[in-house]
Amino acid sequence: MNTDLINEIKTIFIEKFKTAPFLIFSPGRINIIGEHTDYNDGFVFPAAIDKGIVAAIQKSNSDLCSIFAFDKNETYKFSLENIQPLSNGGWRSYILGVVSEIQKKGINLEPFNIVFGGDIPGGAGLSSSAALENSVVFGLNELFNLGLTKTEMIFISQKAEHNYVGVNCGIMDQYASMFGQENKALLLDCRTIEAIPFEIDFKDYELLLINTNVKHSLADSAYNNRRAVCENVASLLNVKALRDATEEGLLAIKDQISEEDYQKALFVVQENNRALAASEAMAANDIEKLGELVFNSHNGLQHQYKVSCDELDFLVELAKDCDDVVGSRMMGGGFGGCTINIIKRGKSDAFFEKVAPLYKTRFNKECTPYSVNISEGTHIIS
Ligand code: GLA
């Protein structure tokens, strides 16, 4: 955890509000494999990281809530009466959404103040949004003794995103951020919301993230469109969700849907199987097999599900050309953000040094490496 950031957020809170706050850390996440499967009731394989959001929170003695976003240097004040979604609210929508979803449960909140800041960039595919939502719901739960369970809290965060941000996201990001465990990836069944933790031990390999610095925006319609396609195909198949579909079943209705929609649904069925196969490879310590699945995942995201972009594809192609990298793919919702690479231990710097100038020449912008540690989920900083 970033102690400088924690101290900074705490100091600003005390300066502004003259009282000591609770401090919450809520992490971002990576996802090893299982992309766009969560809202199909399928399997994902995420882990919480040691970067995320630090939030300071305490009761307010005014009638208004006051929120200070440190990274943006912006303040937003609002009353708890009659909260409504904002158009183009940016970070404000996450806060209002969480508050509103808590109120919808019949819970009566009192005014509060928050200062928050983070050390993961927005739009990098590392779920800074889920980290923010979870920090707020977790903080309010502590502050007012609401008695919400972690599972109730992640659904509040998810609904905030649906109803206030406009992204019909699945549950992976909120789950990974809230329930993350040190050094463990979580094979999450998004239907039962139960996960099996797997010790992350890549032996001779390590993980390297490379940010394209292309900021994705899932709020545009592409994400929601994909979800709608999946739900439509599932209903044609007469199944609850594509998690219940098979490649044979899809073939049988192929002539009732467009080729594009067929490929998207096929991707989901295959990606779901890949997530399960990846957990078996991890259990068997077969990192080469895991890497192959990861490359195949990217291939499907690029050509079938069509959520990649040139910058991500370029980085994955370079990874394929490098003998030290056994697997590479885009991570998260897509259209930008990071690639995740499984690379021979100690070779990350050399690979990045090779990639960075080629990327710069091709796109006239920088890419950025990230090393992350797999860490514990949302918690109070004592
Ligand atoms: C975003 C969403 C998640 C998930 C991923 C794609 O991160 O928030 O719910 O759908 O995209 O796997």
Short mmCIF file of N, CA, C and O in Angstrom, two decimals, residues 126-198:
data_model
loop_
_atom_site.label_atom_id
_atom_site.label_comp_id
_atom_site.label_asym_id
_atom_site.label_seq_id
_atom_site.Cartn_x
_atom_site.Cartn_y
_atom_site.Cartn_z
N LEU A 126 -8.14 -1.40 -14.77
CA LEU A 126 -7.77 -1.93 -13.46
C LEU A 126 -8.87 -1.68 -12.42
O LEU A 126 -8.67 -1.85 -11.23
N SER A 127 -10.01 -1.22 -12.90
CA SER A 127 -11.19 -1.07 -12.04
C SER A 127 -11.06 -0.05 -10.94
O SER A 127 -11.42 -0.30 -9.79
N SER A 128 -10.57 1.13 -11.30
CA SER A 128 -10.57 2.20 -10.31
C SER A 128 -12.01 2.53 -9.92
O SER A 128 -12.27 2.96 -8.78
N SER A 129 -12.96 2.30 -10.80
CA SER A 129 -14.35 2.64 -10.48
C SER A 129 -14.91 1.72 -9.39
O SER A 129 -15.52 2.20 -8.43
N ALA A 130 -14.67 0.42 -9.52
CA ALA A 130 -15.16 -0.49 -8.47
C ALA A 130 -14.45 -0.19 -7.15
O ALA A 130 -15.05 -0.27 -6.08
N ALA A 131 -13.16 0.16 -7.24
CA ALA A 131 -12.41 0.49 -6.01
C ALA A 131 -13.06 1.69 -5.32
O ALA A 131 -13.24 1.69 -4.10
N LEU A 132 -13.44 2.69 -6.09
CA LEU A 132 -14.07 3.88 -5.50
C LEU A 132 -15.44 3.53 -4.90
O LEU A 132 -15.73 3.88 -3.75
N GLU A 133 -16.26 2.82 -5.66
CA GLU A 133 -17.59 2.44 -5.15
C GLU A 133 -17.45 1.67 -3.84
O GLU A 133 -18.14 1.96 -2.86
N ASN A 134 -16.56 0.68 -3.87
CA ASN A 134 -16.41 -0.16 -2.66
C ASN A 134 -15.87 0.64 -1.48
O ASN A 134 -16.26 0.39 -0.34
N SER A 135 -14.99 1.60 -1.75
CA SER A 135 -14.46 2.39 -0.62
C SER A 135 -15.59 3.18 0.04
O SER A 135 -15.64 3.32 1.26
N VAL A 136 -16.51 3.67 -0.77
CA VAL A 136 -17.60 4.49 -0.23
C VAL A 136 -18.60 3.62 0.55
O VAL A 136 -18.95 3.93 1.69
N VAL A 137 -19.01 2.51 -0.06
CA VAL A 137 -20.01 1.69 0.64
C VAL A 137 -19.40 1.08 1.91
O VAL A 137 -20.04 1.02 2.97
N PHE A 138 -18.14 0.68 1.81
CA PHE A 138 -17.47 0.09 2.98
C PHE A 138 -17.31 1.13 4.09
O PHE A 138 -17.55 0.86 5.26
N GLY A 139 -16.93 2.33 3.67
CA GLY A 139 -16.74 3.43 4.64
C GLY A 139 -18.04 3.79 5.32
O GLY A 139 -18.10 3.95 6.55
N LEU A 140 -19.13 3.88 4.55
CA LEU A 140 -20.42 4.24 5.13
C LEU A 140 -20.92 3.13 6.05
O LEU A 140 -21.52 3.39 7.11
N ASN A 141 -20.67 1.91 5.66
CA ASN A 141 -21.08 0.76 6.48
C ASN A 141 -20.40 0.82 7.86
O ASN A 141 -21.03 0.59 8.89
N GLU A 142 -19.11 1.16 7.85
CA GLU A 142 -18.35 1.29 9.11
C GLU A 142 -18.85 2.47 9.93
O GLU A 142 -19.12 2.36 11.11
N LEU A 143 -18.95 3.61 9.24
CA LEU A 143 -19.25 4.87 9.91
C LEU A 143 -20.60 4.83 10.62
O LEU A 143 -20.74 5.32 11.73
N PHE A 144 -21.59 4.25 9.94
CA PHE A 144 -22.96 4.27 10.50
C PHE A 144 -23.39 2.89 11.00
O PHE A 144 -24.59 2.69 11.24
N ASN A 145 -22.45 1.97 11.12
CA ASN A 145 -22.80 0.61 11.60
C ASN A 145 -24.00 0.04 10.87
O ASN A 145 -24.98 -0.38 11.49
N LEU A 146 -23.95 0.03 9.55
CA LEU A 146 -25.14 -0.37 8.79
C LEU A 146 -25.36 -1.88 8.82
O LEU A 146 -26.44 -2.35 8.47
N GLY A 147 -24.34 -2.62 9.16
CA GLY A 147 -24.50 -4.08 9.24
C GLY A 147 -24.63 -4.76 7.89
O GLY A 147 -25.15 -5.88 7.80
N LEU A 148 -24.16 -4.10 6.83
CA LEU A 148 -24.22 -4.74 5.50
C LEU A 148 -23.14 -5.80 5.39
O LEU A 148 -22.02 -5.61 5.89
N THR A 149 -23.45 -6.91 4.73
CA THR A 149 -22.42 -7.91 4.48
C THR A 149 -21.60 -7.46 3.27
O THR A 149 -22.04 -6.61 2.48
N LYS A 150 -20.43 -8.08 3.10
CA LYS A 150 -19.60 -7.73 1.94
C LYS A 150 -20.35 -8.02 0.63
O LYS A 150 -20.23 -7.29 -0.34
N THR A 151 -21.12 -9.10 0.64
CA THR A 151 -21.86 -9.43 -0.59
C THR A 151 -22.93 -8.37 -0.86
O THR A 151 -23.09 -7.93 -2.01
N GLU A 152 -23.62 -7.93 0.18
CA GLU A 152 -24.60 -6.85 -0.04
C GLU A 152 -23.89 -5.59 -0.56
O GLU A 152 -24.40 -4.89 -1.44
N MET A 153 -22.71 -5.33 -0.01
CA MET A 153 -21.99 -4.11 -0.43
C MET A 153 -21.59 -4.16 -1.90
O MET A 153 -21.70 -3.17 -2.61
N ILE A 154 -21.14 -5.33 -2.38
CA ILE A 154 -20.70 -5.35 -3.79
C ILE A 154 -21.89 -5.20 -4.74
O ILE A 154 -21.76 -4.62 -5.81
N PHE A 155 -23.06 -5.68 -4.31
CA PHE A 155 -24.23 -5.48 -5.17
C PHE A 155 -24.68 -4.01 -5.17
O PHE A 155 -25.17 -3.50 -6.17
N ILE A 156 -24.48 -3.34 -4.05
CA ILE A 156 -24.77 -1.90 -4.00
C ILE A 156 -23.82 -1.17 -4.98
O ILE A 156 -24.25 -0.34 -5.79
N SER A 157 -22.54 -1.52 -4.93
CA SER A 157 -21.57 -0.90 -5.83
C SER A 157 -21.94 -1.16 -7.30
O SER A 157 -21.87 -0.27 -8.15
N GLN A 158 -22.32 -2.40 -7.58
CA GLN A 158 -22.66 -2.74 -8.97
C GLN A 158 -23.88 -1.97 -9.44
O GLN A 158 -23.91 -1.44 -10.56
N LYS A 159 -24.89 -1.87 -8.55
CA LYS A 159 -26.12 -1.15 -8.96
C LYS A 159 -25.84 0.33 -9.15
O LYS A 159 -26.47 0.99 -9.98
N ALA A 160 -24.91 0.86 -8.35
CA ALA A 160 -24.53 2.27 -8.54
C ALA A 160 -24.02 2.46 -9.96
O ALA A 160 -24.33 3.45 -10.63
N GLU A 161 -23.23 1.51 -10.41
CA GLU A 161 -22.67 1.60 -11.76
C GLU A 161 -23.77 1.47 -12.82
O GLU A 161 -23.78 2.19 -13.82
N HIS A 162 -24.70 0.56 -12.59
CA HIS A 162 -25.81 0.40 -13.55
C HIS A 162 -26.66 1.66 -13.61
O HIS A 162 -26.96 2.18 -14.69
N ASN A 163 -27.08 2.12 -12.44
CA ASN A 163 -28.13 3.14 -12.39
C ASN A 163 -27.61 4.57 -12.40
O ASN A 163 -28.35 5.49 -12.75
N TYR A 164 -26.37 4.78 -12.00
CA TYR A 164 -25.85 6.16 -11.93
C TYR A 164 -24.74 6.44 -12.92
O TYR A 164 -24.50 7.59 -13.28
N VAL A 165 -24.02 5.39 -13.34
CA VAL A 165 -22.93 5.60 -14.31
C VAL A 165 -23.40 5.18 -15.70
O VAL A 165 -22.96 5.70 -16.71
N GLY A 166 -24.33 4.22 -15.73
CA GLY A 166 -24.89 3.80 -17.01
C GLY A 166 -24.15 2.65 -17.65
O GLY A 166 -24.34 2.36 -18.83
N VAL A 167 -23.28 1.96 -16.89
CA VAL A 167 -22.60 0.77 -17.42
C VAL A 167 -23.23 -0.47 -16.77
O VAL A 167 -23.22 -0.59 -15.54
N ASN A 168 -23.77 -1.36 -17.60
CA ASN A 168 -24.43 -2.56 -17.07
C ASN A 168 -23.41 -3.65 -16.78
O ASN A 168 -23.46 -4.74 -17.34
N CYS A 169 -22.48 -3.33 -15.89
CA CYS A 169 -21.33 -4.21 -15.64
C CYS A 169 -21.75 -5.48 -14.93
O CYS A 169 -22.82 -5.56 -14.33
N GLY A 170 -20.86 -6.47 -14.97
CA GLY A 170 -21.03 -7.69 -14.18
C GLY A 170 -20.54 -7.44 -12.76
O GLY A 170 -20.42 -6.29 -12.32
N ILE A 171 -20.21 -8.53 -12.06
CA ILE A 171 -19.87 -8.41 -10.64
C ILE A 171 -18.38 -8.63 -10.37
O ILE A 171 -17.90 -8.46 -9.25
N MET A 172 -17.60 -8.95 -11.44
CA MET A 172 -16.19 -9.31 -11.22
C MET A 172 -15.40 -8.24 -10.48
O MET A 172 -14.69 -8.54 -9.50
N ASP A 173 -15.50 -6.99 -10.94
CA ASP A 173 -14.61 -5.96 -10.41
C ASP A 173 -14.91 -5.68 -8.94
O ASP A 173 -14.00 -5.59 -8.10
N GLN A 174 -16.19 -5.54 -8.64
CA GLN A 174 -16.59 -5.24 -7.26
C GLN A 174 -16.23 -6.42 -6.36
O GLN A 174 -15.78 -6.22 -5.23
N TYR A 175 -16.42 -7.64 -6.86
CA TYR A 175 -16.09 -8.82 -6.05
C TYR A 175 -14.59 -8.86 -5.76
O TYR A 175 -14.16 -9.01 -4.60
N ALA A 176 -13.79 -8.74 -6.82
CA ALA A 176 -12.34 -8.88 -6.65
C ALA A 176 -11.81 -7.81 -5.71
O ALA A 176 -10.97 -8.07 -4.84
N SER A 177 -12.31 -6.59 -5.87
CA SER A 177 -11.84 -5.49 -5.04
C SER A 177 -12.22 -5.72 -3.57
O SER A 177 -11.43 -5.49 -2.67
N MET A 178 -13.43 -6.21 -3.33
CA MET A 178 -13.91 -6.37 -1.94
C MET A 178 -13.32 -7.62 -1.27
O MET A 178 -12.93 -7.60 -0.11
N PHE A 179 -13.27 -8.73 -2.03
CA PHE A 179 -12.94 -10.02 -1.42
C PHE A 179 -11.51 -10.48 -1.68
O PHE A 179 -11.15 -11.61 -1.34
N GLY A 180 -10.70 -9.64 -2.33
CA GLY A 180 -9.34 -10.04 -2.70
C GLY A 180 -8.56 -10.63 -1.53
O GLY A 180 -8.79 -10.30 -0.38
N GLN A 181 -7.65 -11.55 -1.84
CA GLN A 181 -6.79 -12.16 -0.82
C GLN A 181 -5.34 -12.05 -1.27
O GLN A 181 -5.06 -12.19 -2.47
N GLU A 182 -4.47 -11.83 -0.30
CA GLU A 182 -3.05 -11.68 -0.62
C GLU A 182 -2.54 -12.90 -1.36
O GLU A 182 -2.80 -14.04 -0.95
N ASN A 183 -1.84 -12.65 -2.46
CA ASN A 183 -1.20 -13.73 -3.24
C ASN A 183 -2.15 -14.78 -3.80
O ASN A 183 -1.71 -15.89 -4.11
N LYS A 184 -3.44 -14.43 -3.89
CA LYS A 184 -4.37 -15.43 -4.43
C LYS A 184 -5.22 -14.84 -5.55
O LYS A 184 -5.68 -13.70 -5.47
N ALA A 185 -5.39 -15.64 -6.60
CA ALA A 185 -6.37 -15.29 -7.63
C ALA A 185 -7.65 -16.05 -7.28
O ALA A 185 -7.59 -17.14 -6.71
N LEU A 186 -8.78 -15.46 -7.60
CA LEU A 186 -10.06 -16.03 -7.18
C LEU A 186 -10.82 -16.54 -8.39
O LEU A 186 -11.19 -15.74 -9.27
N LEU A 187 -11.02 -17.83 -8.45
CA LEU A 187 -11.86 -18.37 -9.53
C LEU A 187 -13.30 -18.18 -9.08
O LEU A 187 -13.80 -18.94 -8.25
N LEU A 188 -13.92 -17.15 -9.62
CA LEU A 188 -15.26 -16.76 -9.14
C LEU A 188 -16.33 -17.28 -10.08
O LEU A 188 -16.28 -17.06 -11.29
N ASP A 189 -17.29 -17.96 -9.49
CA ASP A 189 -18.49 -18.36 -10.21
C ASP A 189 -19.47 -17.20 -10.08
O ASP A 189 -19.99 -16.94 -8.99
N CYS A 190 -19.70 -16.51 -11.16
CA CYS A 190 -20.52 -15.29 -11.09
C CYS A 190 -22.01 -15.58 -10.96
O CYS A 190 -22.81 -14.66 -10.83
N ARG A 191 -22.38 -16.84 -10.99
CA ARG A 191 -23.78 -17.19 -10.72
C ARG A 191 -24.01 -17.37 -9.22
O ARG A 191 -24.95 -16.81 -8.67
N THR A 192 -23.13 -18.11 -8.59
CA THR A 192 -23.33 -18.38 -7.16
C THR A 192 -22.61 -17.35 -6.28
O THR A 192 -22.82 -17.31 -5.07
N ILE A 193 -21.74 -16.54 -6.89
CA ILE A 193 -20.89 -15.58 -6.16
C ILE A 193 -20.05 -16.32 -5.10
O ILE A 193 -19.88 -15.87 -3.97
N GLU A 194 -19.56 -17.48 -5.51
CA GLU A 194 -18.63 -18.21 -4.65
C GLU A 194 -17.33 -18.37 -5.41
O GLU A 194 -17.34 -18.59 -6.62
N ALA A 195 -16.22 -18.25 -4.68
CA ALA A 195 -14.92 -18.29 -5.36
C ALA A 195 -14.01 -19.34 -4.72
O ALA A 195 -14.08 -19.60 -3.53
N ILE A 196 -13.15 -19.89 -5.56
CA ILE A 196 -12.09 -20.78 -5.06
C ILE A 196 -10.78 -20.01 -5.19
O ILE A 196 -10.43 -19.57 -6.29
N PRO A 197 -10.08 -19.79 -4.05
CA PRO A 197 -8.80 -19.08 -4.15
C PRO A 197 -7.67 -19.99 -4.63
O PRO A 197 -7.59 -21.14 -4.21
N PHE A 198 -6.85 -19.49 -5.51
CA PHE A 198 -5.66 -20.22 -6.00
C PHE A 198 -4.43 -19.42 -5.65
O PHE A 198 -4.33 -18.25 -6.00
#
